[in-house]
Amino acid sequence: MDKMKRRFSKNPLTPELCELVKPLIQVLPAGRGTVLRWLGGVNSDASLWQDKKQYRTFYDRAIDAYICADVADFSGRLHYFTGRHQDRQNQYVIKKYLRQGDTFVDIGSNVGVHTILAAQIVGASGQVYAFEPQKKLVEIIQAQLVINKLKNVHLYWMGLGDERSELVLSNPLDFNTGTATFRPIVESEQHIDRVQVERGEDILPDLSESRVLIKIDVEGFEFRVLKGLEKLLSSQKIALLVEVTDTWLRELGSSASEVHCLLKSYGFRPYLIEKAGFGSYRFEESTSALNHQHDVLFVKPEFLSSISS
């Protein structure tokens, strides 16, 4: 099986084969990514996909929107051929807790899947603020906002942190935009950009009276982002969806424990997001930070009570 996957991963016919099998992959109730991996469509050489058909637009039923996928990128290719985004637990949280008129802040928007989903949920009376430091991804988001006729999104080409600065954004895996980071990277082959970084509370308007859900996924820079949002963290009707990776946080001088301690000091309660069955998740209150990568929903009681009010 491994030999077959390696053979397909470098086969110039792999893109055509994956396209041919795509309708069958997308009707599978489970294992879509596994089948695509067998066909060589997951770990295949990015150069196989870099042609005039590199960007493909398709309809994602899970978020009821059109997506422009870069199939030369790992996550874009997986999204396009399986028909659904791999980060489904975050979609679940957004659908469960956002309401019309709410505010969503997407820090580390990547290609904007969560931005688009949230913009549709909060509607014309709500607002979405999306921050992404990779220029080509900002351009993809802009195109998707036009395609989906979304006018309630404020899109910023920048990173967020605890101080205004210009930082080096490195990507050790140029075929996967989701690995771009401000952490120091030692790999010899990497894509590097210099990007503007601002404090979130210097850019965002006063959201103290709004119901706010913030998603933060910035590859180890999460603690710095939170330190630049401390005024907003004092608000009552607020929840945060944070990817926490202790190893990456430590590379930038913080830790998973520091993230938990900081947010607990502002009255947030941490909940781990656990899979509970097909398409469903449950929330288990966390007693301490974990060493492995995990998504945490940090919630203030006032945010939850405001849902039913």
PDB file of N, CA and C in Angstrom, residues 125-173:
ATOM      1  N   SER A 125     -26.499  42.613  10.129  1.00  0.00           N
ATOM      2  CA  SER A 125     -26.456  43.349  11.398  1.00  0.00           C
ATOM      3  C   SER A 125     -25.241  42.990  12.242  1.00  0.00           C
ATOM      4  N   GLY A 126     -24.464  42.007  11.809  1.00  0.00           N
ATOM      5  CA  GLY A 126     -23.253  41.611  12.518  1.00  0.00           C
ATOM      6  C   GLY A 126     -22.007  42.013  11.752  1.00  0.00           C
ATOM      7  N   GLN A 127     -20.851  41.775  12.363  1.00  0.00           N
ATOM      8  CA  GLN A 127     -19.588  42.156  11.744  1.00  0.00           C
ATOM      9  C   GLN A 127     -18.560  41.040  11.907  1.00  0.00           C
ATOM     10  N   VAL A 128     -17.683  40.928  10.913  1.00  0.00           N
ATOM     11  CA  VAL A 128     -16.569  39.979  10.967  1.00  0.00           C
ATOM     12  C   VAL A 128     -15.278  40.740  10.701  1.00  0.00           C
ATOM     13  N   TYR A 129     -14.273  40.477  11.519  1.00  0.00           N
ATOM     14  CA  TYR A 129     -12.951  41.079  11.357  1.00  0.00           C
ATOM     15  C   TYR A 129     -11.957  39.939  11.153  1.00  0.00           C
ATOM     16  N   ALA A 130     -11.315  39.917   9.982  1.00  0.00           N
ATOM     17  CA  ALA A 130     -10.411  38.824   9.635  1.00  0.00           C
ATOM     18  C   ALA A 130      -8.996  39.348   9.447  1.00  0.00           C
ATOM     19  N   PHE A 131      -8.029  38.656  10.053  1.00  0.00           N
ATOM     20  CA  PHE A 131      -6.626  39.052   9.983  1.00  0.00           C
ATOM     21  C   PHE A 131      -5.802  37.901   9.418  1.00  0.00           C
ATOM     22  N   GLU A 132      -5.048  38.192   8.353  1.00  0.00           N
ATOM     23  CA  GLU A 132      -4.214  37.181   7.721  1.00  0.00           C
ATOM     24  C   GLU A 132      -2.942  37.840   7.185  1.00  0.00           C
ATOM     25  N   PRO A 133      -1.749  37.363   7.581  1.00  0.00           N
ATOM     26  CA  PRO A 133      -0.503  37.996   7.148  1.00  0.00           C
ATOM     27  C   PRO A 133       0.011  37.547   5.777  1.00  0.00           C
ATOM     28  N   GLN A 134      -0.549  36.489   5.197  1.00  0.00           N
ATOM     29  CA  GLN A 134      -0.070  36.001   3.901  1.00  0.00           C
ATOM     30  C   GLN A 134      -0.863  36.660   2.769  1.00  0.00           C
ATOM     31  N   LYS A 135      -0.167  37.430   1.964  1.00  0.00           N
ATOM     32  CA  LYS A 135      -0.840  38.247   0.954  1.00  0.00           C
ATOM     33  C   LYS A 135      -1.662  37.420  -0.023  1.00  0.00           C
ATOM     34  N   LYS A 136      -1.115  36.295  -0.485  1.00  0.00           N
ATOM     35  CA  LYS A 136      -1.861  35.517  -1.488  1.00  0.00           C
ATOM     36  C   LYS A 136      -3.150  34.939  -0.898  1.00  0.00           C
ATOM     37  N   LEU A 137      -3.152  34.693   0.415  1.00  0.00           N
ATOM     38  CA  LEU A 137      -4.371  34.198   1.052  1.00  0.00           C
ATOM     39  C   LEU A 137      -5.390  35.313   1.214  1.00  0.00           C
ATOM     40  N   VAL A 138      -4.911  36.520   1.492  1.00  0.00           N
ATOM     41  CA  VAL A 138      -5.808  37.677   1.569  1.00  0.00           C
ATOM     42  C   VAL A 138      -6.507  37.875   0.226  1.00  0.00           C
ATOM     43  N   GLU A 139      -5.773  37.697  -0.857  1.00  0.00           N
ATOM     44  CA  GLU A 139      -6.364  37.847  -2.188  1.00  0.00           C
ATOM     45  C   GLU A 139      -7.418  36.772  -2.453  1.00  0.00           C
ATOM     46  N   ILE A 140      -7.175  35.554  -1.975  1.00  0.00           N
ATOM     47  CA  ILE A 140      -8.166  34.488  -2.123  1.00  0.00           C
ATOM     48  C   ILE A 140      -9.424  34.817  -1.323  1.00  0.00           C
ATOM     49  N   ILE A 141      -9.235  35.307  -0.096  1.00  0.00           N
ATOM     50  CA  ILE A 141     -10.389  35.684   0.734  1.00  0.00           C
ATOM     51  C   ILE A 141     -11.198  36.781   0.053  1.00  0.00           C
ATOM     52  N   GLN A 142     -10.498  37.781  -0.482  1.00  0.00           N
ATOM     53  CA  GLN A 142     -11.190  38.875  -1.164  1.00  0.00           C
ATOM     54  C   GLN A 142     -12.050  38.349  -2.309  1.00  0.00           C
ATOM     55  N   ALA A 143     -11.502  37.420  -3.085  1.00  0.00           N
ATOM     56  CA  ALA A 143     -12.258  36.839  -4.202  1.00  0.00           C
ATOM     57  C   ALA A 143     -13.487  36.090  -3.696  1.00  0.00           C
ATOM     58  N   GLN A 144     -13.327  35.366  -2.603  1.00  0.00           N
ATOM     59  CA  GLN A 144     -14.445  34.587  -2.063  1.00  0.00           C
ATOM     60  C   GLN A 144     -15.537  35.482  -1.486  1.00  0.00           C
ATOM     61  N   LEU A 145     -15.149  36.612  -0.918  1.00  0.00           N
ATOM     62  CA  LEU A 145     -16.146  37.553  -0.406  1.00  0.00           C
ATOM     63  C   LEU A 145     -16.998  38.101  -1.545  1.00  0.00           C
ATOM     64  N   VAL A 146     -16.354  38.343  -2.688  1.00  0.00           N
ATOM     65  CA  VAL A 146     -17.089  38.834  -3.858  1.00  0.00           C
ATOM     66  C   VAL A 146     -18.015  37.746  -4.401  1.00  0.00           C
ATOM     67  N   ILE A 147     -17.474  36.535  -4.553  1.00  0.00           N
ATOM     68  CA  ILE A 147     -18.264  35.426  -5.099  1.00  0.00           C
ATOM     69  C   ILE A 147     -19.506  35.159  -4.255  1.00  0.00           C
ATOM     70  N   ASN A 148     -19.331  35.252  -2.926  1.00  0.00           N
ATOM     71  CA  ASN A 148     -20.435  34.945  -2.009  1.00  0.00           C
ATOM     72  C   ASN A 148     -21.241  36.175  -1.598  1.00  0.00           C
ATOM     73  N   LYS A 149     -20.905  37.326  -2.191  1.00  0.00           N
ATOM     74  CA  LYS A 149     -21.640  38.581  -1.966  1.00  0.00           C
ATOM     75  C   LYS A 149     -21.728  38.941  -0.478  1.00  0.00           C
ATOM     76  N   LEU A 150     -20.594  38.835   0.195  1.00  0.00           N
ATOM     77  CA  LEU A 150     -20.530  39.149   1.624  1.00  0.00           C
ATOM     78  C   LEU A 150     -19.929  40.536   1.811  1.00  0.00           C
ATOM     79  N   LYS A 151     -20.663  41.407   2.489  1.00  0.00           N
ATOM     80  CA  LYS A 151     -20.229  42.795   2.642  1.00  0.00           C
ATOM     81  C   LYS A 151     -20.023  43.198   4.099  1.00  0.00           C
ATOM     82  N   ASN A 152     -20.067  42.238   5.002  1.00  0.00           N
ATOM     83  CA  ASN A 152     -19.920  42.559   6.423  1.00  0.00           C
ATOM     84  C   ASN A 152     -18.584  42.099   6.992  1.00  0.00           C
ATOM     85  N   VAL A 153     -17.593  41.911   6.111  1.00  0.00           N
ATOM     86  CA  VAL A 153     -16.269  41.442   6.535  1.00  0.00           C
ATOM     87  C   VAL A 153     -15.236  42.550   6.371  1.00  0.00           C
ATOM     88  N   HIS A 154     -14.499  42.818   7.437  1.00  0.00           N
ATOM     89  CA  HIS A 154     -13.382  43.762   7.414  1.00  0.00           C
ATOM     90  C   HIS A 154     -12.100  42.928   7.382  1.00  0.00           C
ATOM     91  N   LEU A 155     -11.398  42.974   6.258  1.00  0.00           N
ATOM     92  CA  LEU A 155     -10.246  42.105   6.032  1.00  0.00           C
ATOM     93  C   LEU A 155      -8.949  42.896   6.152  1.00  0.00           C
ATOM     94  N   TYR A 156      -7.996  42.369   6.926  1.00  0.00           N
ATOM     95  CA  TYR A 156      -6.731  43.056   7.177  1.00  0.00           C
ATOM     96  C   TYR A 156      -5.562  42.163   6.782  1.00  0.00           C
ATOM     97  N   TRP A 157      -4.690  42.716   5.942  1.00  0.00           N
ATOM     98  CA  TRP A 157      -3.457  42.016   5.570  1.00  0.00           C
ATOM     99  C   TRP A 157      -2.391  42.377   6.607  1.00  0.00           C
ATOM    100  N   MET A 158      -2.343  41.642   7.687  1.00  0.00           N
ATOM    101  CA  MET A 158      -1.385  41.883   8.767  1.00  0.00           C
ATOM    102  C   MET A 158      -1.478  40.754   9.778  1.00  0.00           C
ATOM    103  N   GLY A 159      -0.480  40.702  10.663  1.00  0.00           N
ATOM    104  CA  GLY A 159      -0.554  39.810  11.802  1.00  0.00           C
ATOM    105  C   GLY A 159      -0.918  40.604  13.036  1.00  0.00           C
ATOM    106  N   LEU A 160      -1.333  39.925  14.088  1.00  0.00           N
ATOM    107  CA  LEU A 160      -1.603  40.573  15.364  1.00  0.00           C
ATOM    108  C   LEU A 160      -0.645  40.038  16.416  1.00  0.00           C
ATOM    109  N   GLY A 161      -0.284  40.913  17.364  1.00  0.00           N
ATOM    110  CA  GLY A 161       0.621  40.520  18.433  1.00  0.00           C
ATOM    111  C   GLY A 161       0.469  41.438  19.623  1.00  0.00           C
ATOM    112  N   ASP A 162       1.523  41.502  20.453  1.00  0.00           N
ATOM    113  CA  ASP A 162       1.462  42.317  21.665  1.00  0.00           C
ATOM    114  C   ASP A 162       2.105  43.683  21.501  1.00  0.00           C
ATOM    115  N   GLU A 163       2.669  43.953  20.315  1.00  0.00           N
ATOM    116  CA  GLU A 163       3.251  45.261  20.042  1.00  0.00           C
ATOM    117  C   GLU A 163       3.324  45.481  18.538  1.00  0.00           C
ATOM    118  N   ARG A 164       3.379  46.747  18.167  1.00  0.00           N
ATOM    119  CA  ARG A 164       3.497  47.067  16.750  1.00  0.00           C
ATOM    120  C   ARG A 164       4.920  46.772  16.298  1.00  0.00           C
ATOM    121  N   SER A 165       5.057  46.034  15.209  1.00  0.00           N
ATOM    122  CA  SER A 165       6.387  45.645  14.746  1.00  0.00           C
ATOM    123  C   SER A 165       6.303  45.111  13.321  1.00  0.00           C
ATOM    124  N   GLU A 166       7.455  44.811  12.784  1.00  0.00           N
ATOM    125  CA  GLU A 166       7.543  44.108  11.506  1.00  0.00           C
ATOM    126  C   GLU A 166       8.301  42.816  11.770  1.00  0.00           C
ATOM    127  N   LEU A 167       7.677  41.681  11.476  1.00  0.00           N
ATOM    128  CA  LEU A 167       8.265  40.389  11.809  1.00  0.00           C
ATOM    129  C   LEU A 167       8.459  39.529  10.564  1.00  0.00           C
ATOM    130  N   VAL A 168       9.348  38.558  10.697  1.00  0.00           N
ATOM    131  CA  VAL A 168       9.582  37.595   9.627  1.00  0.00           C
ATOM    132  C   VAL A 168       8.560  36.469   9.740  1.00  0.00           C
ATOM    133  N   LEU A 169       7.816  36.245   8.672  1.00  0.00           N
ATOM    134  CA  LEU A 169       6.862  35.145   8.605  1.00  0.00           C
ATOM    135  C   LEU A 169       7.497  34.037   7.769  1.00  0.00           C
ATOM    136  N   SER A 170       7.737  32.894   8.390  1.00  0.00           N
ATOM    137  CA  SER A 170       8.394  31.782   7.705  1.00  0.00           C
ATOM    138  C   SER A 170       7.421  30.646   7.472  1.00  0.00           C
ATOM    139  N   ASN A 171       7.638  29.924   6.394  1.00  0.00           N
ATOM    140  CA  ASN A 171       6.839  28.730   6.139  1.00  0.00           C
ATOM    141  C   ASN A 171       7.767  27.585   5.757  1.00  0.00           C
ATOM    142  N   PRO A 172       7.985  26.633   6.691  1.00  0.00           N
ATOM    143  CA  PRO A 172       8.873  25.511   6.388  1.00  0.00           C
ATOM    144  C   PRO A 172       8.295  24.561   5.356  1.00  0.00           C
ATOM    145  N   LEU A 173       6.981  24.618   5.150  1.00  0.00           N
ATOM    146  CA  LEU A 173       6.302  23.769   4.173  1.00  0.00           C
ATOM    147  C   LEU A 173       5.566  24.674   3.198  1.00  0.00           C
TER     148      LEU A 173
END
